[in-house]
Coordinates of C-alpha atoms in Angstrom, one line a residue:
X1 CA 14.0 76.7 114.6
X2 CA 11.5 76.4 111.7
X3 CA 13.3 79.0 109.6
X4 CA 16.6 77.1 110.2
X5 CA 15.0 73.9 109.0
X6 CA 13.6 75.5 105.9
X7 CA 17.0 77.0 105.0
X8 CA 18.7 73.6 105.5
X9 CA 16.0 71.8 103.4
X10 CA 16.2 74.3 100.6
X11 CA 20.0 73.7 100.3
X12 CA 19.3 70.1 99.6
X13 CA 17.7 70.9 96.1
X14 CA 20.8 72.5 94.4
X15 CA 23.1 69.9 96.0
X16 CA 21.2 67.0 94.5
X17 CA 20.9 68.8 91.2
X18 CA 24.6 69.4 91.1
X19 CA 25.4 65.8 91.9
X20 CA 23.1 64.5 89.2
X21 CA 24.6 66.9 86.6
X22 CA 28.2 66.1 87.5
X23 CA 27.7 62.4 87.4
X24 CA 25.8 62.5 84.1
X25 CA 28.4 64.7 82.5
X26 CA 31.4 62.6 83.7
X27 CA 29.8 59.4 82.5
X28 CA 29.1 60.7 79.0
X29 CA 32.5 62.4 78.7
X30 CA 34.5 59.2 79.4
X31 CA 35.4 57.1 76.4
X32 CA 33.5 53.8 75.7
X33 CA 30.1 52.9 74.3
X34 CA 27.6 51.1 76.6
X35 CA 26.2 49.1 73.6
X36 CA 29.6 47.5 73.0
X37 CA 30.1 46.7 76.7
X38 CA 26.7 45.1 76.9
X39 CA 26.4 43.4 73.5
X40 CA 30.1 42.5 73.1
X41 CA 32.9 43.5 70.7
X42 CA 31.4 41.5 67.9
X43 CA 28.0 43.3 67.9
X44 CA 26.9 44.5 64.5
X45 CA 26.2 48.1 63.6
X46 CA 22.5 47.3 63.3
X47 CA 22.3 45.7 66.7
X48 CA 24.1 48.6 68.3
X49 CA 21.8 51.1 66.6
X50 CA 18.7 49.1 67.7
X51 CA 20.0 48.9 71.3
X52 CA 20.8 52.7 71.5
X53 CA 17.3 53.5 70.1
X54 CA 15.6 51.1 72.5
X55 CA 17.4 52.5 75.6
X56 CA 17.2 56.1 74.5
X57 CA 20.9 56.5 74.1
X58 CA 20.6 57.9 70.5
X59 CA 19.0 61.1 71.8
X60 CA 20.9 64.4 72.4
X61 CA 22.6 64.6 75.8
X62 CA 20.5 67.4 77.1
X63 CA 17.4 65.5 76.2
X64 CA 18.8 62.4 78.0
X65 CA 19.6 64.4 81.1
X66 CA 16.2 66.1 81.3
X67 CA 14.5 62.7 80.8
X68 CA 16.6 61.2 83.6
X69 CA 16.1 64.0 86.1
X70 CA 12.3 64.3 85.4
X71 CA 11.8 60.6 86.0
X72 CA 14.1 60.6 89.0
X73 CA 11.9 63.3 90.7
X74 CA 9.0 60.8 90.4
X75 CA 11.0 58.0 91.9
X76 CA 11.9 56.3 88.6
X77 CA 15.7 56.0 88.3
X78 CA 15.7 54.2 84.9
X79 CA 16.2 50.6 83.7
X80 CA 19.5 48.7 83.8
X81 CA 21.0 48.3 80.3
X82 CA 22.2 44.8 81.2
X83 CA 19.3 43.2 83.1
X84 CA 16.5 45.4 81.9
X85 CA 15.2 45.6 85.5
X86 CA 14.3 48.9 87.2
X87 CA 17.4 50.4 89.0
X88 CA 15.4 51.0 92.2
X89 CA 14.3 47.3 92.4
X90 CA 17.9 46.1 92.0
X91 CA 19.1 48.8 94.5
X92 CA 16.7 47.6 97.1
X93 CA 17.8 44.0 96.8
X94 CA 21.4 45.1 97.7
X95 CA 20.8 48.1 100.0
X96 CA 20.2 46.1 103.2
X97 CA 23.5 44.2 102.8
X98 CA 25.4 47.5 102.5
X99 CA 23.4 49.2 105.2
X100 CA 24.0 46.3 107.6
X101 CA 27.7 46.4 107.0
X102 CA 27.8 50.2 107.4
X103 CA 25.8 50.2 110.6
X104 CA 28.0 47.5 112.2
X105 CA 31.1 49.3 111.1
X106 CA 29.9 52.6 112.5
X107 CA 28.8 50.9 115.7
X108 CA 32.3 49.5 116.1
X109 CA 33.8 52.9 115.3
X110 CA 31.6 54.8 117.8
X111 CA 32.1 52.4 120.7
X112 CA 35.8 52.1 120.4
X113 CA 36.5 55.6 119.1
X114 CA 34.6 57.4 121.9
X115 CA 36.1 55.1 124.6
X116 CA 39.6 55.6 123.4
X117 CA 39.2 59.3 123.0
X118 CA 37.7 59.9 126.4
X119 CA 40.3 57.7 128.2
X120 CA 43.1 59.5 126.3
X121 CA 41.7 62.9 127.3
X122 CA 41.3 61.9 131.0
X123 CA 44.8 60.3 131.1
X124 CA 46.6 62.7 128.7
X125 CA 50.3 61.9 127.9
X126 CA 50.0 58.5 129.6
X127 CA 51.0 55.2 127.9
X128 CA 47.4 54.6 126.9
X129 CA 47.2 58.1 125.3
X130 CA 50.4 57.4 123.2
X131 CA 49.1 53.9 122.3
X132 CA 45.7 55.4 121.3
X133 CA 47.4 58.1 119.2
X134 CA 49.5 55.4 117.5
X135 CA 46.4 53.3 116.7
X136 CA 44.5 56.3 115.4
X137 CA 47.2 57.5 113.1
X138 CA 47.7 53.9 111.8
X139 CA 44.0 53.5 111.3
X140 CA 43.7 56.7 109.3
X141 CA 46.8 56.0 107.2
X142 CA 46.1 52.3 106.3
X143 CA 44.4 51.7 102.9
X144 CA 41.1 49.8 103.4
X145 CA 41.8 47.2 100.7
X146 CA 45.3 46.4 102.1
X147 CA 43.9 46.0 105.6
X148 CA 41.1 43.8 104.2
X149 CA 43.7 41.5 102.4
X150 CA 45.8 41.3 105.5
X151 CA 42.8 40.4 107.6
X152 CA 41.8 37.7 105.1
X153 CA 45.3 36.3 105.1
X154 CA 45.6 36.2 108.9
X155 CA 42.1 35.2 110.1
X156 CA 40.9 33.2 107.1
X157 CA 43.9 31.6 105.5
X158 CA 46.4 31.3 108.3
X159 CA 44.2 30.9 111.5
X160 CA 41.1 29.6 109.6
X161 CA 38.8 31.3 112.1
X162 CA 36.6 33.5 109.9
X163 CA 35.1 33.0 106.4
X164 CA 36.7 34.8 103.4
X165 CA 33.6 36.3 101.8
X166 CA 29.8 36.5 101.5
X167 CA 27.1 37.2 104.2
X168 CA 26.2 33.7 105.2
X169 CA 27.4 30.1 104.7
X170 CA 25.8 27.9 102.1
X171 CA 24.5 25.5 104.7
X172 CA 22.2 28.3 106.2
X173 CA 19.1 29.9 104.9
X174 CA 17.4 33.0 106.2
X175 CA 13.7 34.0 105.9
X176 CA 14.2 37.7 105.3
X177 CA 12.0 40.0 107.5
X178 CA 14.1 43.1 107.8
X179 CA 16.8 42.4 105.2
X180 CA 19.5 42.6 108.0
X181 CA 20.8 39.0 108.5
X182 CA 21.9 39.6 112.1
X183 CA 18.4 40.6 113.1
X184 CA 16.5 38.2 110.9
X185 CA 18.4 35.2 112.2
X186 CA 17.6 36.2 115.7
X187 CA 13.9 36.8 114.9
X188 CA 13.8 33.3 113.3
X189 CA 15.6 31.9 116.4
X190 CA 18.2 30.4 114.2
X191 CA 21.2 31.0 116.5
X192 CA 23.8 28.9 114.5
X193 CA 22.9 31.1 111.4
X194 CA 23.3 34.2 113.6
X195 CA 26.8 33.3 114.7
X196 CA 27.7 32.4 111.1
X197 CA 26.4 35.8 109.9
X198 CA 28.3 37.5 112.7
X199 CA 31.5 35.7 111.7
X200 CA 31.0 36.8 108.1
X201 CA 30.5 40.5 108.9
X202 CA 33.3 40.8 111.5
X203 CA 36.3 41.4 109.1
X204 CA 34.6 43.7 106.5
X205 CA 33.0 45.8 109.3
X206 CA 36.4 46.1 111.1
X207 CA 38.1 47.1 107.8
X208 CA 35.4 49.6 106.9
X209 CA 35.2 51.1 110.5
X210 CA 38.9 51.5 111.1
X211 CA 39.2 55.0 109.6
X212 CA 36.0 56.4 111.2
X213 CA 37.1 54.9 114.6
X214 CA 40.5 56.7 114.3
X215 CA 38.8 60.0 113.4
X216 CA 36.2 59.7 116.2
X217 CA 38.9 58.8 118.7
X218 CA 41.0 61.9 117.8
X219 CA 37.9 64.2 117.8
X220 CA 36.6 62.8 121.1
X221 CA 40.0 63.3 122.7
X222 CA 40.3 66.9 121.6
X223 CA 36.8 67.8 122.5
X224 CA 36.9 66.1 125.9
X225 CA 40.3 67.7 126.7
X226 CA 38.7 71.2 126.1
X227 CA 35.6 70.4 128.2
X228 CA 37.6 69.1 131.1
X229 CA 39.3 72.5 131.4
X230 CA 36.0 74.3 131.8
X231 CA 35.1 76.0 135.1
X232 CA 31.9 74.1 135.6
X233 CA 33.9 70.8 135.6
X234 CA 36.3 72.2 138.2
X235 CA 33.3 73.3 140.2
X236 CA 31.8 69.8 140.0
X237 CA 35.0 68.3 141.2
X238 CA 35.2 70.8 144.0
X239 CA 31.8 69.8 145.2
X240 CA 33.2 66.3 145.8
X241 CA 31.6 64.5 142.9
X242 CA 33.3 61.3 141.8
X243 CA 35.5 61.4 138.7
X244 CA 33.3 58.9 136.8
X245 CA 30.2 61.0 137.5
X246 CA 31.9 64.2 136.4
X247 CA 33.0 62.6 133.1
X248 CA 29.8 60.7 132.3
X249 CA 27.2 63.2 133.5
X250 CA 28.8 66.7 133.1
X251 CA 31.6 66.4 130.5
X252 CA 30.6 63.7 128.0
X253 CA 27.4 65.3 126.8
X254 CA 29.1 68.6 125.8
X255 CA 32.2 66.8 124.5
X256 CA 30.1 64.7 122.1
X257 CA 28.5 67.7 120.3
X258 CA 31.2 68.1 117.6
X259 CA 31.5 64.3 117.5
X260 CA 27.9 64.0 116.5
X261 CA 28.5 66.0 113.4
X262 CA 31.5 63.9 112.4
X263 CA 29.5 60.7 113.0
X264 CA 26.7 61.9 110.7
X265 CA 29.1 62.8 107.9
X266 CA 30.9 59.5 108.1
X267 CA 27.7 57.4 108.1
X268 CA 26.8 58.8 104.7
X269 CA 30.4 58.3 103.6
X270 CA 30.3 54.7 104.7
X271 CA 27.2 54.0 102.7
X272 CA 28.7 55.3 99.5
X273 CA 32.3 54.4 100.3
X274 CA 32.0 50.7 101.0
X275 CA 33.0 49.9 97.4
X276 CA 36.5 48.8 98.2
X277 CA 35.5 46.8 101.2
X278 CA 32.7 45.0 99.4
X279 CA 34.9 44.2 96.5
X280 CA 37.7 42.8 98.8
X281 CA 35.3 40.6 100.8
X282 CA 32.8 39.8 97.9
X283 CA 30.1 41.4 100.0
X284 CA 26.9 41.3 98.0
X285 CA 26.0 45.0 98.5
X286 CA 25.7 48.2 96.5
X287 CA 29.4 48.8 96.2
X288 CA 30.2 45.5 94.4
X289 CA 27.1 45.9 92.2
X290 CA 28.2 49.4 91.3
X291 CA 31.7 48.3 90.3
X292 CA 30.2 45.7 88.0
X293 CA 28.0 48.4 86.5
X294 CA 31.0 50.7 85.8
X295 CA 32.8 47.8 84.1
X296 CA 29.7 47.2 81.9
X297 CA 29.1 50.9 81.4
X298 CA 25.6 50.5 82.6
X299 CA 24.7 54.2 82.7
X300 CA 21.3 54.0 84.4
X301 CA 22.6 52.0 87.3
X302 CA 25.6 54.3 87.9
X303 CA 23.5 57.5 87.5
X304 CA 20.5 56.2 89.6
X305 CA 22.6 54.7 92.4
X306 CA 24.8 57.7 92.7
X307 CA 21.8 60.0 93.0
X308 CA 20.1 57.7 95.6
X309 CA 23.3 57.5 97.6
X310 CA 23.5 61.3 97.4
X311 CA 19.9 61.6 98.7
X312 CA 20.7 59.3 101.6
X313 CA 23.9 61.2 102.3
X314 CA 22.2 64.6 102.3
X315 CA 19.3 63.3 104.4
X316 CA 21.7 62.0 107.1
X317 CA 23.5 65.3 107.1
X318 CA 20.2 67.1 107.4
X319 CA 19.2 65.0 110.4
X320 CA 22.7 65.5 111.9
X321 CA 22.4 69.3 111.6
X322 CA 18.9 69.2 113.2
X323 CA 20.2 67.1 116.1
X324 CA 23.2 69.5 116.4
X325 CA 20.8 72.5 116.6
X326 CA 18.7 70.7 119.2
X327 CA 21.8 69.9 121.4
X328 CA 23.4 73.4 120.8
X329 CA 20.7 76.1 120.3
X330 CA 23.4 78.7 119.5
X331 CA 23.6 77.1 116.0
X332 CA 20.1 78.3 115.1
X333 CA 21.2 81.9 115.6
X334 CA 24.1 81.7 113.1

């Protein structure tokens, strides 16, 4: 187990190095000058030269990259060209909004995805199975931004049930303890604020979690269908155990092993891929902040945020692999 862990951890280093090099190269190969985006089109040559020198953009690219990566190793991801604030500080201010959205979206995806997949496997080729297949294929095929706009039109504009954007109504105020509004409002015993925060997160979480839910449902159905054909399941049924007991106690644990890997991969994807959802619902998280940084060509924010997201993504995958190896010891031998 220890050698397996060491191998997996060593793979993290070249992965992060490759991500940092790829993002840095792509940023500097695309046309457009950050000084013009920050100072405006009417900036003078002297002010542009002074800005580039102050922010270190006048140095050779290899020197800029070495400077960026050497500071990143120490936890310094640079300073925003626009606000002049450390990237890590601004990232922390927005991270909990994105994390809360991703966690709620994944919670929704796991609950409904696993339930749909298990029931479809147990009642294969039934009406529910066909309906589940239709919902899954629709969920995978539907663009997130289109689904978000349709949800806004239906539930906000037409039915006037849910708010269009933001995390909380202007009439509420939350004393932040954890950074997660759903938890903080409960800890402050401000139940009207909790329900308002819940109403705000419903639509973006649903839009973000639809694709993972569809994938989990299909994966759960396929895995559970295979497990239900195993001999030990037939033996359990022959002993007179109830169908619910066979499914929950004997089949579900083994059926969820491949699903755990998918959930881990998608959790990292949700953190980095909430950009469209946050832009659609004006959710004040990392995605919306990153889009603004791209428009302003704020290189340190783009480089630093991408590397931090990559670290989180790789860490989640590492934890998933460890959990997978714990559940299925055969993995360590491969």
